[in-house]
């Protein structure tokens, strides 16, 4: 991952596709993974989420099979009739497709088949979409965004969908009393943790040149 800082974006619990709110997204770059701020929803298609069978749709298939066509949206919660979040309010990711330079749509799964929202969704069948975002952890986000996933996006998504349905993330429902939204200006190193710091190169000593101190 790199240290690129994404364009500014607002934080809060009332963001939505209708207002084309912006989110930080993990995308593939020539150097690896990086963050880019993108708007939720594709204006020309009047669409913000993708249901099952997306490989049969020209736009979604093209994005799925492009080396840089998949993204993962950085979030701390989502709302589908009730707030869903990590117990510690930490970040997680929602799978998506990067459309153009600055837009994205999210992938969804059948809420009735999930352990997190299944009971609630079955009771309210007929109201709302009956869907929930396809959520993953950092490893799942990296796997989805990786350029090599373009060769088999449906297979990768299937495995991540199974983990989301079983609530492998351990998400809980209900708003947090101590909500801490991801702040603008954070990098992937901040979200995931960077690698060990490199030690400074120690030059040969001389009478006129002091020895540089290596970093721990």
mmCIF file of C-alpha atoms in Angstrom:
data_model
loop_
_atom_site.group_PDB
_atom_site.id
_atom_site.type_symbol
_atom_site.label_atom_id
_atom_site.label_comp_id
_atom_site.label_asym_id
_atom_site.label_seq_id
_atom_site.Cartn_x
_atom_site.Cartn_y
_atom_site.Cartn_z
ATOM 1 C CA UNK A 1 0.000 0.000 0.000
ATOM 2 C CA UNK A 2 1.092 3.566 -0.498
ATOM 3 C CA UNK A 3 0.873 6.820 1.438
ATOM 4 C CA UNK A 4 -1.348 8.685 -1.008
ATOM 5 C CA UNK A 5 -3.857 10.960 0.721
ATOM 6 C CA UNK A 6 -7.264 10.922 -1.023
ATOM 7 C CA UNK A 7 -9.203 14.034 -1.970
ATOM 8 C CA UNK A 8 -11.249 15.438 0.953
ATOM 9 C CA UNK A 9 -14.561 13.779 1.787
ATOM 10 C CA UNK A 10 -17.226 14.397 4.394
ATOM 11 C CA UNK A 11 -17.823 12.009 7.275
ATOM 12 C CA UNK A 12 -21.086 11.215 8.996
ATOM 13 C CA UNK A 13 -23.893 8.685 9.321
ATOM 14 C CA UNK A 14 -26.351 10.296 6.885
ATOM 15 C CA UNK A 15 -24.342 9.979 3.659
ATOM 16 C CA UNK A 16 -26.146 8.401 0.712
ATOM 17 C CA UNK A 17 -26.178 7.848 -3.041
ATOM 18 C CA UNK A 18 -29.013 10.334 -3.626
ATOM 19 C CA UNK A 19 -26.741 13.194 -2.621
ATOM 20 C CA UNK A 20 -23.773 11.654 -4.487
ATOM 21 C CA UNK A 21 -21.710 11.699 -1.327
ATOM 22 C CA UNK A 22 -18.018 10.906 -1.650
ATOM 23 C CA UNK A 23 -16.133 8.098 0.066
ATOM 24 C CA UNK A 24 -12.517 6.947 0.213
ATOM 25 C CA UNK A 25 -12.104 3.816 -1.881
ATOM 26 C CA UNK A 26 -9.280 1.305 -2.184
ATOM 27 C CA UNK A 27 -8.253 0.915 -5.827
ATOM 28 C CA UNK A 28 -5.417 -0.664 -7.768
ATOM 29 C CA UNK A 29 -2.653 1.577 -9.067
ATOM 30 C CA UNK A 30 0.488 0.884 -11.074
ATOM 31 C CA UNK A 31 2.393 0.722 -7.790
ATOM 32 C CA UNK A 32 -0.074 -1.431 -5.820
ATOM 33 C CA UNK A 33 -3.064 -0.372 -3.712
ATOM 34 C CA UNK A 34 -3.984 3.220 -3.030
ATOM 35 C CA UNK A 35 -6.901 5.414 -1.925
ATOM 36 C CA UNK A 36 -9.065 7.497 -4.231
ATOM 37 C CA UNK A 37 -12.110 9.545 -3.297
ATOM 38 C CA UNK A 38 -15.102 8.643 -5.465
ATOM 39 C CA UNK A 39 -18.790 9.567 -5.605
ATOM 40 C CA UNK A 40 -21.433 7.008 -4.650
ATOM 41 C CA UNK A 41 -23.591 6.146 -7.656
ATOM 42 C CA UNK A 42 -23.291 6.402 -11.428
ATOM 43 C CA UNK A 43 -25.205 9.452 -12.571
ATOM 44 C CA UNK A 44 -25.707 8.442 -16.217
ATOM 45 C CA UNK A 45 -27.125 5.050 -15.192
ATOM 46 C CA UNK A 46 -29.099 6.336 -12.199
ATOM 47 C CA UNK A 47 -27.730 3.390 -10.274
ATOM 48 C CA UNK A 48 -25.817 2.988 -7.039
ATOM 49 C CA UNK A 49 -25.927 -0.727 -6.207
ATOM 50 C CA UNK A 50 -25.538 -4.017 -8.036
ATOM 51 C CA UNK A 51 -27.644 -7.115 -7.467
ATOM 52 C CA UNK A 52 -26.932 -10.745 -8.363
ATOM 53 C CA UNK A 53 -26.095 -11.742 -11.934
ATOM 54 C CA UNK A 54 -23.827 -8.764 -12.544
ATOM 55 C CA UNK A 55 -21.557 -10.720 -14.905
ATOM 56 C CA UNK A 56 -24.503 -10.754 -17.304
ATOM 57 C CA UNK A 57 -24.618 -6.944 -17.439
ATOM 58 C CA UNK A 58 -22.269 -5.263 -19.917
ATOM 59 C CA UNK A 59 -21.174 -2.345 -17.714
ATOM 60 C CA UNK A 60 -20.613 -4.406 -14.578
ATOM 61 C CA UNK A 61 -18.883 -7.214 -16.447
ATOM 62 C CA UNK A 62 -16.491 -4.746 -18.092
ATOM 63 C CA UNK A 63 -15.616 -3.220 -14.711
ATOM 64 C CA UNK A 64 -15.223 -6.609 -13.045
ATOM 65 C CA UNK A 65 -12.808 -7.812 -15.708
ATOM 66 C CA UNK A 66 -10.742 -4.627 -15.941
ATOM 67 C CA UNK A 67 -7.438 -4.624 -13.998
ATOM 68 C CA UNK A 68 -8.482 -1.426 -12.188
ATOM 69 C CA UNK A 69 -12.261 -1.821 -12.398
ATOM 70 C CA UNK A 70 -12.940 -3.047 -8.869
ATOM 71 C CA UNK A 71 -12.812 -1.014 -5.670
ATOM 72 C CA UNK A 72 -13.499 -1.392 -1.960
ATOM 73 C CA UNK A 73 -15.238 1.423 -0.100
ATOM 74 C CA UNK A 74 -13.900 2.360 3.337
ATOM 75 C CA UNK A 75 -16.726 2.599 5.891
ATOM 76 C CA UNK A 76 -17.345 2.418 9.615
ATOM 77 C CA UNK A 77 -21.026 1.451 9.325
ATOM 78 C CA UNK A 78 -23.941 1.040 6.942
ATOM 79 C CA UNK A 79 -27.695 1.342 7.445
ATOM 80 C CA UNK A 80 -30.278 -1.137 6.150
ATOM 81 C CA UNK A 81 -33.205 -0.381 8.443
ATOM 82 C CA UNK A 82 -30.733 -0.499 11.327
ATOM 83 C CA UNK A 83 -27.140 0.609 11.770
ATOM 84 C CA UNK A 84 -24.590 -2.175 11.271
ATOM 85 C CA UNK A 85 -21.028 -1.710 12.513
ATOM 86 C CA UNK A 86 -18.073 -3.329 14.182
ATOM 87 C CA UNK A 87 -18.368 -3.626 17.936
ATOM 88 C CA UNK A 88 -15.247 -1.474 18.277
ATOM 89 C CA UNK A 89 -16.422 0.971 15.581
ATOM 90 C CA UNK A 90 -13.406 0.070 13.462
ATOM 91 C CA UNK A 91 -13.361 0.311 9.693
ATOM 92 C CA UNK A 92 -14.365 -2.353 7.209
ATOM 93 C CA UNK A 93 -14.974 -2.376 3.475
ATOM 94 C CA UNK A 94 -17.807 -2.692 0.953
ATOM 95 C CA UNK A 95 -17.042 -4.261 -2.423
ATOM 96 C CA UNK A 96 -17.734 -2.121 -5.453
ATOM 97 C CA UNK A 97 -17.065 -1.385 -9.089
ATOM 98 C CA UNK A 98 -15.102 1.710 -10.063
ATOM 99 C CA UNK A 99 -16.920 3.363 -12.964
ATOM 100 C CA UNK A 100 -15.018 6.057 -14.827
ATOM 101 C CA UNK A 101 -12.557 8.206 -12.912
ATOM 102 C CA UNK A 102 -14.714 9.301 -9.995
ATOM 103 C CA UNK A 103 -17.811 7.116 -9.473
ATOM 104 C CA UNK A 104 -18.572 3.751 -7.931
ATOM 105 C CA UNK A 105 -21.439 1.360 -7.288
ATOM 106 C CA UNK A 106 -21.550 -1.215 -4.509
ATOM 107 C CA UNK A 107 -22.149 -4.945 -4.665
ATOM 108 C CA UNK A 108 -24.962 -6.326 -2.535
ATOM 109 C CA UNK A 109 -26.099 -9.697 -1.231
ATOM 110 C CA UNK A 110 -29.472 -11.141 -0.208
ATOM 111 C CA UNK A 111 -30.083 -9.828 3.308
ATOM 112 C CA UNK A 112 -32.516 -12.669 4.040
ATOM 113 C CA UNK A 113 -29.660 -15.143 3.678
ATOM 114 C CA UNK A 114 -27.349 -13.377 6.131
ATOM 115 C CA UNK A 115 -26.889 -14.139 9.802
ATOM 116 C CA UNK A 116 -26.637 -10.406 10.571
ATOM 117 C CA UNK A 117 -29.905 -9.189 9.038
ATOM 118 C CA UNK A 118 -31.674 -12.398 7.968
ATOM 119 C CA UNK A 119 -34.397 -12.464 10.600
ATOM 120 C CA UNK A 120 -35.112 -8.769 10.257
ATOM 121 C CA UNK A 121 -35.188 -8.951 6.442
ATOM 122 C CA UNK A 122 -37.549 -11.925 6.392
ATOM 123 C CA UNK A 123 -39.977 -10.162 8.719
ATOM 124 C CA UNK A 124 -40.018 -7.076 6.506
ATOM 125 C CA UNK A 125 -40.070 -8.874 3.134
ATOM 126 C CA UNK A 126 -41.815 -6.738 0.565
ATOM 127 C CA UNK A 127 -40.487 -3.511 2.071
ATOM 128 C CA UNK A 128 -37.231 -2.130 0.755
ATOM 129 C CA UNK A 129 -34.763 -3.959 -1.464
ATOM 130 C CA UNK A 130 -34.065 -6.885 0.851
ATOM 131 C CA UNK A 131 -30.366 -6.411 0.142
ATOM 132 C CA UNK A 132 -27.299 -5.462 2.172
ATOM 133 C CA UNK A 133 -23.799 -4.358 1.112
ATOM 134 C CA UNK A 134 -21.237 -7.073 0.440
ATOM 135 C CA UNK A 135 -18.888 -6.353 3.347
ATOM 136 C CA UNK A 136 -15.336 -7.619 3.858
ATOM 137 C CA UNK A 137 -12.235 -7.097 5.971
ATOM 138 C CA UNK A 138 -8.931 -5.669 4.746
ATOM 139 C CA UNK A 139 -7.731 -8.965 3.313
ATOM 140 C CA UNK A 140 -10.984 -9.386 1.395
ATOM 141 C CA UNK A 141 -10.754 -5.833 0.075
ATOM 142 C CA UNK A 142 -7.188 -6.382 -1.118
ATOM 143 C CA UNK A 143 -8.136 -9.661 -2.809
ATOM 144 C CA UNK A 144 -11.073 -8.061 -4.613
ATOM 145 C CA UNK A 145 -9.134 -5.019 -5.828
ATOM 146 C CA UNK A 146 -6.012 -6.953 -6.905
ATOM 147 C CA UNK A 147 -5.480 -6.742 -10.698
ATOM 148 C CA UNK A 148 -5.232 -10.533 -11.011
ATOM 149 C CA UNK A 149 -8.837 -10.861 -9.800
ATOM 150 C CA UNK A 150 -9.885 -9.556 -13.224
ATOM 151 C CA UNK A 151 -9.322 -13.106 -14.511
ATOM 152 C CA UNK A 152 -11.974 -14.614 -12.218
ATOM 153 C CA UNK A 153 -13.981 -11.856 -10.476
ATOM 154 C CA UNK A 154 -17.127 -13.942 -10.036
ATOM 155 C CA UNK A 155 -15.282 -16.737 -8.229
ATOM 156 C CA UNK A 156 -13.542 -14.286 -5.883
ATOM 157 C CA UNK A 157 -16.809 -12.479 -5.168
ATOM 158 C CA UNK A 158 -18.539 -15.773 -4.428
ATOM 159 C CA UNK A 159 -16.100 -16.627 -1.659
ATOM 160 C CA UNK A 160 -16.334 -13.150 -0.166
ATOM 161 C CA UNK A 161 -20.124 -13.284 -0.364
ATOM 162 C CA UNK A 162 -20.159 -16.484 1.698
ATOM 163 C CA UNK A 163 -18.058 -14.792 4.384
ATOM 164 C CA UNK A 164 -20.395 -11.782 4.401
ATOM 165 C CA UNK A 165 -23.486 -13.962 4.750
ATOM 166 C CA UNK A 166 -21.990 -15.765 7.743
ATOM 167 C CA UNK A 167 -20.993 -12.405 9.286
ATOM 168 C CA UNK A 168 -17.326 -13.351 9.425
ATOM 169 C CA UNK A 169 -16.635 -9.722 10.349
ATOM 170 C CA UNK A 170 -18.671 -10.066 13.539
ATOM 171 C CA UNK A 171 -20.736 -6.956 12.836
ATOM 172 C CA UNK A 172 -23.338 -5.867 15.367
ATOM 173 C CA UNK A 173 -26.532 -3.847 14.988
ATOM 174 C CA UNK A 174 -27.441 -0.592 16.676
ATOM 175 C CA UNK A 175 -25.881 2.849 16.602
ATOM 176 C CA UNK A 176 -22.731 3.456 18.599
ATOM 177 C CA UNK A 177 -22.714 5.946 21.439
ATOM 178 C CA UNK A 178 -19.084 6.733 20.794
ATOM 179 C CA UNK A 179 -19.016 6.966 17.028
ATOM 180 C CA UNK A 180 -15.635 7.805 15.532
ATOM 181 C CA UNK A 181 -15.836 8.289 11.770
ATOM 182 C CA UNK A 182 -12.816 7.786 9.545
ATOM 183 C CA UNK A 183 -11.256 11.217 9.266
ATOM 184 C CA UNK A 184 -10.323 12.807 5.924
ATOM 185 C CA UNK A 185 -6.627 12.783 5.154
ATOM 186 C CA UNK A 186 -5.932 9.229 6.305
ATOM 187 C CA UNK A 187 -3.891 6.886 4.127
ATOM 188 C CA UNK A 188 -3.982 3.135 3.668
ATOM 189 C CA UNK A 189 -1.093 2.902 6.116
ATOM 190 C CA UNK A 190 -3.342 4.538 8.689
ATOM 191 C CA UNK A 191 -6.202 2.147 7.940
ATOM 192 C CA UNK A 192 -4.222 -1.080 7.685
ATOM 193 C CA UNK A 193 -0.860 -0.302 9.292
ATOM 194 C CA UNK A 194 2.309 0.180 7.314
ATOM 195 C CA UNK A 195 5.317 -2.067 7.104
ATOM 196 C CA UNK A 196 8.317 -1.818 9.381
ATOM 197 C CA UNK A 197 10.325 1.349 9.015
ATOM 198 C CA UNK A 198 13.497 1.037 6.999
ATOM 199 C CA UNK A 199 16.714 1.640 8.828
ATOM 200 C CA UNK A 200 18.836 4.539 7.740
ATOM 201 C CA UNK A 201 21.935 3.614 5.807
ATOM 202 C CA UNK A 202 25.050 3.952 7.957
ATOM 203 C CA UNK A 203 27.925 5.592 6.113
ATOM 204 C CA UNK A 204 31.582 4.801 6.901
ATOM 205 C CA UNK A 205 32.908 6.931 9.738
ATOM 206 C CA UNK A 206 35.650 9.481 9.432
ATOM 207 C CA UNK A 207 37.217 12.081 11.639
ATOM 208 C CA UNK A 208 35.115 14.794 10.035
ATOM 209 C CA UNK A 209 31.841 12.904 9.548
ATOM 210 C CA UNK A 210 29.773 11.692 12.533
ATOM 211 C CA UNK A 211 28.015 8.338 12.273
ATOM 212 C CA UNK A 212 24.312 8.704 11.407
ATOM 213 C CA UNK A 213 22.080 7.111 14.011
ATOM 214 C CA UNK A 214 19.988 4.272 12.606
ATOM 215 C CA UNK A 215 16.259 4.388 13.280
ATOM 216 C CA UNK A 216 14.891 1.647 15.532
#
